[in-house]
PDB file of C-alpha atoms in Angstrom:
ATOM      1  CA  MET A  27      23.424  21.842 -14.918  1.00  0.00           C
ATOM      2  CA  LYS A  28      23.273  22.617 -14.723  1.00  0.00           C
ATOM      3  CA  ALA A  29      20.603  21.283 -13.412  1.00  0.00           C
ATOM      4  CA  PHE A  30      21.840  18.214 -11.916  1.00  0.00           C
ATOM      5  CA  ASN A  31      23.769  15.635 -10.157  1.00  0.00           C
ATOM      6  CA  CYS A  32      24.320  11.954 -10.393  1.00  0.00           C
ATOM      7  CA  PHE A  33      20.901  11.364  -8.932  1.00  0.00           C
ATOM      8  CA  ILE A  34      19.066  13.432 -11.487  1.00  0.00           C
ATOM      9  CA  GLY A  35      17.523  12.502 -14.774  1.00  0.00           C
ATOM     10  CA  THR A  36      17.198  14.223 -18.070  1.00  0.00           C
ATOM     11  CA  VAL A  37      13.978  15.949 -17.120  1.00  0.00           C
ATOM     12  CA  LEU A  38      15.674  18.801 -15.463  1.00  0.00           C
ATOM     13  CA  LEU A  39      17.684  19.991 -18.343  1.00  0.00           C
ATOM     14  CA  MET A  40      14.769  20.828 -20.468  1.00  0.00           C
ATOM     15  CA  SER A  41      13.335  22.893 -17.668  1.00  0.00           C
ATOM     16  CA  ALA A  42      16.472  24.997 -17.497  1.00  0.00           C
ATOM     17  CA  LEU A  43      14.992  27.137 -20.228  1.00  0.00           C
ATOM     18  CA  SER A  44      11.483  27.297 -18.834  1.00  0.00           C
ATOM     19  CA  GLY A  45      10.239  30.368 -17.041  1.00  0.00           C
ATOM     20  CA  MET A  46      13.113  32.570 -18.219  1.00  0.00           C
ATOM     21  CA  ALA A  47      12.606  36.136 -17.050  1.00  0.00           C
ATOM     22  CA  GLN A  48      14.859  39.036 -17.911  1.00  0.00           C
ATOM     23  CA  THR A  49      15.705  41.349 -15.046  1.00  0.00           C
ATOM     24  CA  LYS A  50      17.285  44.762 -15.083  1.00  0.00           C
ATOM     25  CA  SER A  51      21.047  44.548 -14.733  1.00  0.00           C
ATOM     26  CA  GLY A  52      22.998  46.482 -12.162  1.00  0.00           C
ATOM     27  CA  PRO A  53      26.510  46.708 -10.711  1.00  0.00           C
ATOM     28  CA  ILE A  54      27.507  44.044  -8.220  1.00  0.00           C
ATOM     29  CA  GLU A  55      28.164  44.973  -4.619  1.00  0.00           C
ATOM     30  CA  LYS A  56      31.721  44.418  -3.419  1.00  0.00           C
ATOM     31  CA  GLY A  57      32.657  43.333   0.073  1.00  0.00           C
ATOM     32  CA  GLY A  58      32.950  40.238   2.159  1.00  0.00           C
ATOM     33  CA  THR A  59      35.562  37.989   3.721  1.00  0.00           C
ATOM     34  CA  LEU A  60      37.236  35.235   1.713  1.00  0.00           C
ATOM     35  CA  ILE A  61      36.409  31.903   3.371  1.00  0.00           C
ATOM     36  CA  TRP A  62      37.426  29.327   0.728  1.00  0.00           C
ATOM     37  CA  SER A  63      39.272  29.318  -2.562  1.00  0.00           C
ATOM     38  CA  ASP A  64      41.329  27.397  -5.053  1.00  0.00           C
ATOM     39  CA  GLU A  65      43.828  29.524  -6.979  1.00  0.00           C
ATOM     40  CA  PHE A  66      45.256  26.455  -8.772  1.00  0.00           C
ATOM     41  CA  ASN A  67      48.830  27.369  -7.957  1.00  0.00           C
ATOM     42  CA  TYR A  68      50.031  23.791  -8.221  1.00  0.00           C
ATOM     43  CA  LYS A  69      50.363  21.037 -10.837  1.00  0.00           C
ATOM     44  CA  GLY A  70      48.638  17.738 -11.497  1.00  0.00           C
ATOM     45  CA  LEU A  71      45.199  16.585 -10.456  1.00  0.00           C
ATOM     46  CA  PRO A  72      42.788  18.939  -8.641  1.00  0.00           C
ATOM     47  CA  ASP A  73      43.448  19.202  -4.891  1.00  0.00           C
ATOM     48  CA  SER A  74      41.817  16.084  -3.428  1.00  0.00           C
ATOM     49  CA  THR A  75      41.139  17.850  -0.133  1.00  0.00           C
ATOM     50  CA  LYS A  76      38.830  20.221  -2.010  1.00  0.00           C
ATOM     51  CA  TRP A  77      37.453  18.342  -5.022  1.00  0.00           C
ATOM     52  CA  ASP A  78      35.799  15.021  -5.753  1.00  0.00           C
ATOM     53  CA  TYR A  79      34.538  13.592  -9.063  1.00  0.00           C
ATOM     54  CA  GLU A  80      31.388  12.387 -10.715  1.00  0.00           C
ATOM     55  CA  GLU A  81      32.029   9.271 -12.764  1.00  0.00           C
ATOM     56  CA  GLY A  82      30.388   7.523 -15.706  1.00  0.00           C
ATOM     57  CA  PHE A  83      27.190   8.435 -17.560  1.00  0.00           C
ATOM     58  CA  VAL A  84      25.452  10.701 -15.072  1.00  0.00           C
ATOM     59  CA  ARG A  85      22.416  12.566 -16.455  1.00  0.00           C
ATOM     60  CA  ASN A  86      20.459  14.159 -19.296  1.00  0.00           C
ATOM     61  CA  ASN A  87      21.310  11.511 -21.931  1.00  0.00           C
ATOM     62  CA  GLU A  88      24.733  13.115 -22.300  1.00  0.00           C
ATOM     63  CA  LYS A  89      27.274  11.305 -24.460  1.00  0.00           C
ATOM     64  CA  GLN A  90      30.446  11.769 -22.407  1.00  0.00           C
ATOM     65  CA  PHE A  91      31.889   9.398 -19.835  1.00  0.00           C
ATOM     66  CA  TYR A  92      33.014  11.417 -16.820  1.00  0.00           C
ATOM     67  CA  THR A  93      36.373  10.043 -15.728  1.00  0.00           C
ATOM     68  CA  ARG A  94      37.802   9.985 -12.213  1.00  0.00           C
ATOM     69  CA  ALA A  95      41.230  11.455 -11.472  1.00  0.00           C
ATOM     70  CA  ARG A  96      42.356  11.096 -15.103  1.00  0.00           C
ATOM     71  CA  LEU A  97      44.922  13.688 -16.144  1.00  0.00           C
ATOM     72  CA  LYS A  98      43.807  13.554 -19.773  1.00  0.00           C
ATOM     73  CA  ASN A  99      40.464  15.039 -18.746  1.00  0.00           C
ATOM     74  CA  CYS A 100      41.163  17.184 -15.686  1.00  0.00           C
ATOM     75  CA  TYR A 101      44.439  18.754 -14.612  1.00  0.00           C
ATOM     76  CA  VAL A 102      46.058  21.848 -13.143  1.00  0.00           C
ATOM     77  CA  LYS A 103      48.840  23.532 -15.076  1.00  0.00           C
ATOM     78  CA  ARG A 104      50.283  27.052 -15.217  1.00  0.00           C
ATOM     79  CA  GLY A 105      47.836  28.347 -12.624  1.00  0.00           C
ATOM     80  CA  LYS A 106      44.716  27.063 -14.356  1.00  0.00           C
ATOM     81  CA  LEU A 107      42.383  24.136 -13.843  1.00  0.00           C
ATOM     82  CA  VAL A 108      41.522  22.575 -17.194  1.00  0.00           C
ATOM     83  CA  ILE A 109      38.557  20.309 -17.882  1.00  0.00           C
ATOM     84  CA  LYS A 110      39.409  18.756 -21.239  1.00  0.00           C
ATOM     85  CA  SER A 111      36.744  17.095 -23.366  1.00  0.00           C
ATOM     86  CA  LEU A 112      37.901  14.535 -25.905  1.00  0.00           C
ATOM     87  CA  LYS A 113      36.518  12.552 -28.811  1.00  0.00           C
ATOM     88  CA  GLU A 114      37.808   9.067 -27.986  1.00  0.00           C
ATOM     89  CA  LYS A 115      36.637   5.536 -27.357  1.00  0.00           C
ATOM     90  CA  TYR A 116      36.538   4.944 -23.614  1.00  0.00           C
ATOM     91  CA  LYS A 117      34.630   2.097 -22.025  1.00  0.00           C
ATOM     92  CA  ASP A 118      31.134   2.385 -23.567  1.00  0.00           C
ATOM     93  CA  ALA A 119      31.503   6.022 -24.636  1.00  0.00           C
ATOM     94  CA  ASP A 120      32.687   7.940 -27.690  1.00  0.00           C
ATOM     95  CA  TYR A 121      33.617  10.999 -25.631  1.00  0.00           C
ATOM     96  CA  THR A 122      35.285  11.721 -22.297  1.00  0.00           C
ATOM     97  CA  SER A 123      35.199  14.729 -20.001  1.00  0.00           C
ATOM     98  CA  ALA A 124      35.251  15.575 -16.294  1.00  0.00           C
ATOM     99  CA  SER A 125      32.918  16.831 -13.583  1.00  0.00           C
ATOM    100  CA  ILE A 126      34.314  17.857 -10.203  1.00  0.00           C
ATOM    101  CA  ASN A 127      32.548  19.028  -7.051  1.00  0.00           C
ATOM    102  CA  THR A 128      32.993  19.803  -3.367  1.00  0.00           C
ATOM    103  CA  LEU A 129      30.279  17.471  -2.046  1.00  0.00           C
ATOM    104  CA  GLY A 130      31.505  15.905   1.193  1.00  0.00           C
ATOM    105  CA  LYS A 131      34.575  18.180   1.147  1.00  0.00           C
ATOM    106  CA  GLN A 132      33.201  21.677   1.612  1.00  0.00           C
ATOM    107  CA  HIS A 133      29.783  23.291   1.797  1.00  0.00           C
ATOM    108  CA  PHE A 134      28.836  26.945   2.007  1.00  0.00           C
ATOM    109  CA  ALA A 135      26.206  28.218   4.420  1.00  0.00           C
ATOM    110  CA  GLY A 136      24.591  31.587   5.021  1.00  0.00           C
ATOM    111  CA  ASP A 137      25.154  34.763   3.041  1.00  0.00           C
ATOM    112  CA  ILE A 138      27.818  34.112   0.415  1.00  0.00           C
ATOM    113  CA  ARG A 139      29.258  35.336  -2.866  1.00  0.00           C
ATOM    114  CA  VAL A 140      30.906  32.899  -5.283  1.00  0.00           C
ATOM    115  CA  GLU A 141      33.272  34.131  -7.998  1.00  0.00           C
ATOM    116  CA  ILE A 142      34.733  31.879 -10.692  1.00  0.00           C
ATOM    117  CA  ARG A 143      37.015  33.314 -13.376  1.00  0.00           C
ATOM    118  CA  ALA A 144      36.885  31.098 -16.434  1.00  0.00           C
ATOM    119  CA  LYS A 145      37.203  30.804 -20.199  1.00  0.00           C
ATOM    120  CA  ILE A 146      34.650  28.446 -21.655  1.00  0.00           C
ATOM    121  CA  PRO A 147      34.851  26.013 -24.597  1.00  0.00           C
ATOM    122  CA  SER A 148      32.860  26.370 -27.814  1.00  0.00           C
ATOM    123  CA  GLY A 149      31.301  24.359 -30.626  1.00  0.00           C
ATOM    124  CA  LYS A 150      28.090  22.458 -31.262  1.00  0.00           C
ATOM    125  CA  GLY A 151      27.454  19.823 -28.642  1.00  0.00           C
ATOM    126  CA  ILE A 152      29.581  21.367 -25.899  1.00  0.00           C
ATOM    127  CA  TRP A 153      27.847  22.198 -22.617  1.00  0.00           C
ATOM    128  CA  PRO A 154      30.037  23.572 -19.759  1.00  0.00           C
ATOM    129  CA  ALA A 155      28.561  24.619 -16.430  1.00  0.00           C
ATOM    130  CA  LEU A 156      29.385  26.200 -13.071  1.00  0.00           C
ATOM    131  CA  TRP A 157      26.701  25.515 -10.495  1.00  0.00           C
ATOM    132  CA  MET A 158      25.673  24.762  -6.899  1.00  0.00           C
ATOM    133  CA  MET A 159      23.257  22.381  -5.232  1.00  0.00           C
ATOM    134  CA  GLY A 160      22.108  21.734  -1.693  1.00  0.00           C
ATOM    135  CA  SER A 161      24.559  19.572   0.228  1.00  0.00           C
ATOM    136  CA  ASN A 162      21.542  17.629   1.534  1.00  0.00           C
ATOM    137  CA  ILE A 163      20.895  16.179  -1.927  1.00  0.00           C
ATOM    138  CA  LYS A 164      21.482  12.591  -0.800  1.00  0.00           C
ATOM    139  CA  GLN A 165      18.939  12.990   1.972  1.00  0.00           C
ATOM    140  CA  ILE A 166      16.096  14.795   0.189  1.00  0.00           C
ATOM    141  CA  GLY A 167      16.932  14.555  -3.528  1.00  0.00           C
ATOM    142  CA  TRP A 168      16.550  16.998  -6.365  1.00  0.00           C
ATOM    143  CA  PRO A 169      14.876  19.469  -6.746  1.00  0.00           C
ATOM    144  CA  LYS A 170      14.118  19.836  -3.026  1.00  0.00           C
ATOM    145  CA  CYS A 171      17.814  20.440  -2.443  1.00  0.00           C
ATOM    146  CA  VAL A 172      17.663  23.331  -4.984  1.00  0.00           C
ATOM    147  CA  GLU A 173      20.019  23.933  -7.853  1.00  0.00           C
ATOM    148  CA  PHE A 174      21.593  27.309  -8.600  1.00  0.00           C
ATOM    149  CA  ASP A 175      23.191  27.446 -12.051  1.00  0.00           C
ATOM    150  CA  ILE A 176      25.829  30.166 -11.996  1.00  0.00           C
ATOM    151  CA  MET A 177      26.812  29.706 -15.642  1.00  0.00           C
ATOM    152  CA  GLU A 178      25.695  27.420 -18.441  1.00  0.00           C
ATOM    153  CA  PHE A 179      26.682  27.615 -22.086  1.00  0.00           C
ATOM    154  CA  VAL A 180      25.465  25.477 -24.964  1.00  0.00           C
ATOM    155  CA  GLY A 181      27.437  25.565 -28.200  1.00  0.00           C
ATOM    156  CA  HIS A 182      24.389  25.754 -30.432  1.00  0.00           C
ATOM    157  CA  THR A 183      23.529  29.144 -28.877  1.00  0.00           C
ATOM    158  CA  PRO A 184      26.730  31.182 -29.374  1.00  0.00           C
ATOM    159  CA  SER A 185      27.572  34.232 -27.259  1.00  0.00           C
ATOM    160  CA  THR A 186      24.879  33.451 -24.664  1.00  0.00           C
ATOM    161  CA  ILE A 187      25.367  32.675 -20.978  1.00  0.00           C
ATOM    162  CA  TYR A 188      22.471  31.316 -18.920  1.00  0.00           C
ATOM    163  CA  GLY A 189      21.840  31.626 -15.179  1.00  0.00           C
ATOM    164  CA  THR A 190      18.984  29.536 -13.772  1.00  0.00           C
ATOM    165  CA  LEU A 191      17.532  28.559 -10.398  1.00  0.00           C
ATOM    166  CA  HIS A 192      15.686  25.263  -9.845  1.00  0.00           C
ATOM    167  CA  TRP A 193      13.590  24.395  -6.793  1.00  0.00           C
ATOM    168  CA  SER A 194      10.725  22.271  -5.523  1.00  0.00           C
ATOM    169  CA  ASP A 195       7.428  24.128  -5.219  1.00  0.00           C
ATOM    170  CA  THR A 196       4.765  22.814  -2.880  1.00  0.00           C
ATOM    171  CA  SER A 197       1.981  24.427  -4.923  1.00  0.00           C
ATOM    172  CA  LEU A 198       2.376  21.817  -7.661  1.00  0.00           C
ATOM    173  CA  LYS A 199       0.676  18.415  -7.680  1.00  0.00           C
ATOM    174  CA  ASP A 200       3.804  16.752  -9.030  1.00  0.00           C
ATOM    175  CA  PRO A 201       5.621  15.113  -6.052  1.00  0.00           C
ATOM    176  CA  ASN A 202       8.874  16.720  -7.174  1.00  0.00           C
ATOM    177  CA  GLY A 203       7.209  20.082  -7.767  1.00  0.00           C
ATOM    178  CA  HIS A 204      10.007  21.239 -10.052  1.00  0.00           C
ATOM    179  CA  LYS A 205      10.039  24.909 -10.993  1.00  0.00           C
ATOM    180  CA  SER A 206      12.784  27.017 -12.539  1.00  0.00           C
ATOM    181  CA  ASN A 207      13.454  30.636 -13.376  1.00  0.00           C
ATOM    182  CA  GLY A 208      16.400  32.438 -14.870  1.00  0.00           C
ATOM    183  CA  SER A 209      17.763  34.754 -17.503  1.00  0.00           C
ATOM    184  CA  ASN A 210      20.664  35.115 -19.921  1.00  0.00           C
ATOM    185  CA  ILE A 211      23.280  37.595 -21.000  1.00  0.00           C
ATOM    186  CA  LYS A 212      24.982  37.924 -24.384  1.00  0.00           C
ATOM    187  CA  ILE A 213      28.731  38.513 -24.673  1.00  0.00           C
ATOM    188  CA  ASP A 214      30.658  38.019 -27.931  1.00  0.00           C
ATOM    189  CA  ASP A 215      34.042  36.982 -26.516  1.00  0.00           C
ATOM    190  CA  ILE A 216      33.025  34.391 -23.902  1.00  0.00           C
ATOM    191  CA  ASN A 217      35.007  31.649 -25.682  1.00  0.00           C
ATOM    192  CA  LYS A 218      38.102  33.791 -26.190  1.00  0.00           C
ATOM    193  CA  LYS A 219      38.584  35.662 -22.912  1.00  0.00           C
ATOM    194  CA  TYR A 220      38.286  35.006 -19.197  1.00  0.00           C
ATOM    195  CA  HIS A 221      35.220  36.387 -17.442  1.00  0.00           C
ATOM    196  CA  VAL A 222      34.069  36.262 -13.832  1.00  0.00           C
ATOM    197  CA  TYR A 223      30.861  34.288 -13.303  1.00  0.00           C
ATOM    198  CA  GLY A 224      29.224  34.563  -9.930  1.00  0.00           C
ATOM    199  CA  LEU A 225      26.334  34.176  -7.544  1.00  0.00           C
ATOM    200  CA  GLU A 226      25.312  35.961  -4.364  1.00  0.00           C
ATOM    201  CA  ARG A 227      22.919  34.735  -1.720  1.00  0.00           C
ATOM    202  CA  ARG A 228      21.577  36.926   1.083  1.00  0.00           C
ATOM    203  CA  GLY A 229      18.944  35.256   3.200  1.00  0.00           C
ATOM    204  CA  ASP A 230      16.603  33.542   0.741  1.00  0.00           C
ATOM    205  CA  SER A 231      17.403  35.905  -2.166  1.00  0.00           C
ATOM    206  CA  VAL A 232      19.793  34.935  -4.959  1.00  0.00           C
ATOM    207  CA  LYS A 233      21.499  37.069  -7.614  1.00  0.00           C
ATOM    208  CA  VAL A 234      23.491  35.836 -10.606  1.00  0.00           C
ATOM    209  CA  PHE A 235      26.149  38.029 -12.195  1.00  0.00           C
ATOM    210  CA  MET A 236      28.802  38.133 -14.868  1.00  0.00           C
ATOM    211  CA  ASP A 237      31.841  40.375 -14.461  1.00  0.00           C
ATOM    212  CA  ASP A 238      30.497  43.510 -12.785  1.00  0.00           C
ATOM    213  CA  LYS A 239      26.767  43.223 -13.473  1.00  0.00           C
ATOM    214  CA  TYR A 240      23.873  41.283 -12.021  1.00  0.00           C
ATOM    215  CA  TYR A 241      21.581  40.000 -14.749  1.00  0.00           C
ATOM    216  CA  PHE A 242      19.112  37.895 -12.771  1.00  0.00           C
ATOM    217  CA  SER A 243      17.759  37.906  -9.231  1.00  0.00           C
ATOM    218  CA  MET A 244      14.876  36.405  -7.282  1.00  0.00           C
ATOM    219  CA  ALA A 245      13.754  35.636  -3.747  1.00  0.00           C
ATOM    220  CA  ALA A 246      12.474  32.255  -2.631  1.00  0.00           C
ATOM    221  CA  PRO A 247       8.757  31.919  -3.364  1.00  0.00           C
ATOM    222  CA  ALA A 248       6.552  31.398  -0.321  1.00  0.00           C
ATOM    223  CA  THR A 249       5.654  27.988  -1.774  1.00  0.00           C
ATOM    224  CA  ALA A 250       9.268  26.784  -2.165  1.00  0.00           C
ATOM    225  CA  TYR A 251      10.264  23.663  -0.224  1.00  0.00           C
ATOM    226  CA  LYS A 252      11.013  24.661   3.363  1.00  0.00           C
ATOM    227  CA  ASP A 253      14.421  26.309   3.898  1.00  0.00           C
ATOM    228  CA  SER A 254      15.693  25.126   0.509  1.00  0.00           C
ATOM    229  CA  PHE A 255      16.954  28.552  -0.598  1.00  0.00           C
ATOM    230  CA  THR A 256      18.885  29.030   2.654  1.00  0.00           C
ATOM    231  CA  SER A 257      20.430  25.561   3.079  1.00  0.00           C
ATOM    232  CA  PRO A 258      24.184  24.890   2.706  1.00  0.00           C
ATOM    233  CA  LEU A 259      25.406  24.506  -0.881  1.00  0.00           C
ATOM    234  CA  TYR A 260      28.249  22.730  -2.647  1.00  0.00           C
ATOM    235  CA  LEU A 261      30.013  23.610  -5.908  1.00  0.00           C
ATOM    236  CA  LEU A 262      30.158  21.743  -9.225  1.00  0.00           C
ATOM    237  CA  MET A 263      32.169  22.405 -12.412  1.00  0.00           C
ATOM    238  CA  ASN A 264      31.909  20.263 -15.525  1.00  0.00           C
ATOM    239  CA  THR A 265      31.692  20.024 -19.288  1.00  0.00           C
ATOM    240  CA  ALA A 266      28.948  17.863 -20.741  1.00  0.00           C
ATOM    241  CA  ILE A 267      28.704  16.771 -24.382  1.00  0.00           C
ATOM    242  CA  GLY A 268      25.434  16.438 -26.268  1.00  0.00           C
ATOM    243  CA  GLY A 269      22.426  15.314 -24.292  1.00  0.00           C
ATOM    244  CA  SER A 270      19.019  16.864 -23.831  1.00  0.00           C
ATOM    245  CA  TRP A 271      20.236  20.463 -24.071  1.00  0.00           C
ATOM    246  CA  GLY A 272      23.694  20.100 -25.591  1.00  0.00           C
ATOM    247  CA  GLY A 273      22.095  18.646 -28.733  1.00  0.00           C
ATOM    248  CA  ASP A 274      23.871  17.477 -31.869  1.00  0.00           C
ATOM    249  CA  ILE A 275      27.646  17.173 -31.658  1.00  0.00           C
ATOM    250  CA  ASP A 276      30.179  18.466 -34.173  1.00  0.00           C
ATOM    251  CA  ASP A 277      33.093  16.050 -33.839  1.00  0.00           C
ATOM    252  CA  SER A 278      35.455  18.481 -35.570  1.00  0.00           C
ATOM    253  CA  ILE A 279      35.521  20.760 -32.487  1.00  0.00           C
ATOM    254  CA  PHE A 280      37.506  18.395 -30.256  1.00  0.00           C
ATOM    255  CA  ALA A 281      39.561  18.625 -28.136  1.00  0.00           C
ATOM    256  CA  GLN A 282      37.868  21.373 -26.088  1.00  0.00           C
ATOM    257  CA  LYS A 283      39.194  23.006 -22.911  1.00  0.00           C
ATOM    258  CA  PHE A 284      37.229  24.625 -20.084  1.00  0.00           C
ATOM    259  CA  SER A 285      39.827  26.715 -18.218  1.00  0.00           C
ATOM    260  CA  ILE A 286      39.261  28.006 -14.689  1.00  0.00           C
ATOM    261  CA  ASP A 287      41.631  30.612 -13.273  1.00  0.00           C
ATOM    262  CA  TYR A 288      40.262  30.635  -9.716  1.00  0.00           C
ATOM    263  CA  VAL A 289      37.297  29.809  -7.522  1.00  0.00           C
ATOM    264  CA  ARG A 290      36.617  32.108  -4.538  1.00  0.00           C
ATOM    265  CA  VAL A 291      33.863  32.067  -1.951  1.00  0.00           C
ATOM    266  CA  TYR A 292      33.229  35.047   0.320  1.00  0.00           C
ATOM    267  CA  LYS A 293      31.156  35.421   3.470  1.00  0.00           C
ATOM    268  CA  LEU A 294      29.073  38.534   2.929  1.00  0.00           C
ATOM    269  CA  ARG A 295      28.811  41.240   5.573  1.00  0.00           C
TER     270      ARG A 295
END
């Protein structure tokens, strides 16, 4: 979440805010070869050769039911992917939304830059995210697989975008050894205009950026779980509602749309 995947519990959300450290911003470096993308130049459900779904109640005590291949909650139209969150009775939930990912479809190894141009929803209780996790999550679990949160927004903190890294640290007595670090950037029009949210990885160093500026960077600590910062990653995009970080929900905000213009992944030189 975001910190998380279907295998992860609510514990990780709360840690998304722990250890926040502001870093000096700087212009992003251009360059690289496009190796994977979705420009959403089609209609209907997301391309099934690229995207899969999470389904049900997944993590963090969130209130939405993530639906699978349901056009009411996730569709492509007029060159945009839309994740639509609704206030409605559905199975055992009062809200529905969608979470899509590339796990088992596509992973990204080595030195990469990810760019996602998106306009995010707003309102108390809404919690959209663009993020990556290790594609070995089913084998070693979270947080050993690492989690790189490219963008998180929570409606109760307007105009603020968060970027956070989560990993397992062998210096801790806790078997999971969860640590996190990140920063945030404030922009007034994030719910009204499209912005580019991104992440770069070179070796075991990761930088998070928005539009043309990095606002957080760090290298893998020597005590991080072996090779976790350099392992192949997969992409996730979702909108959560409520839960351990989303908080109280204002039902008057619905429906809400998370609109994604494109997703592009580059191999860095």
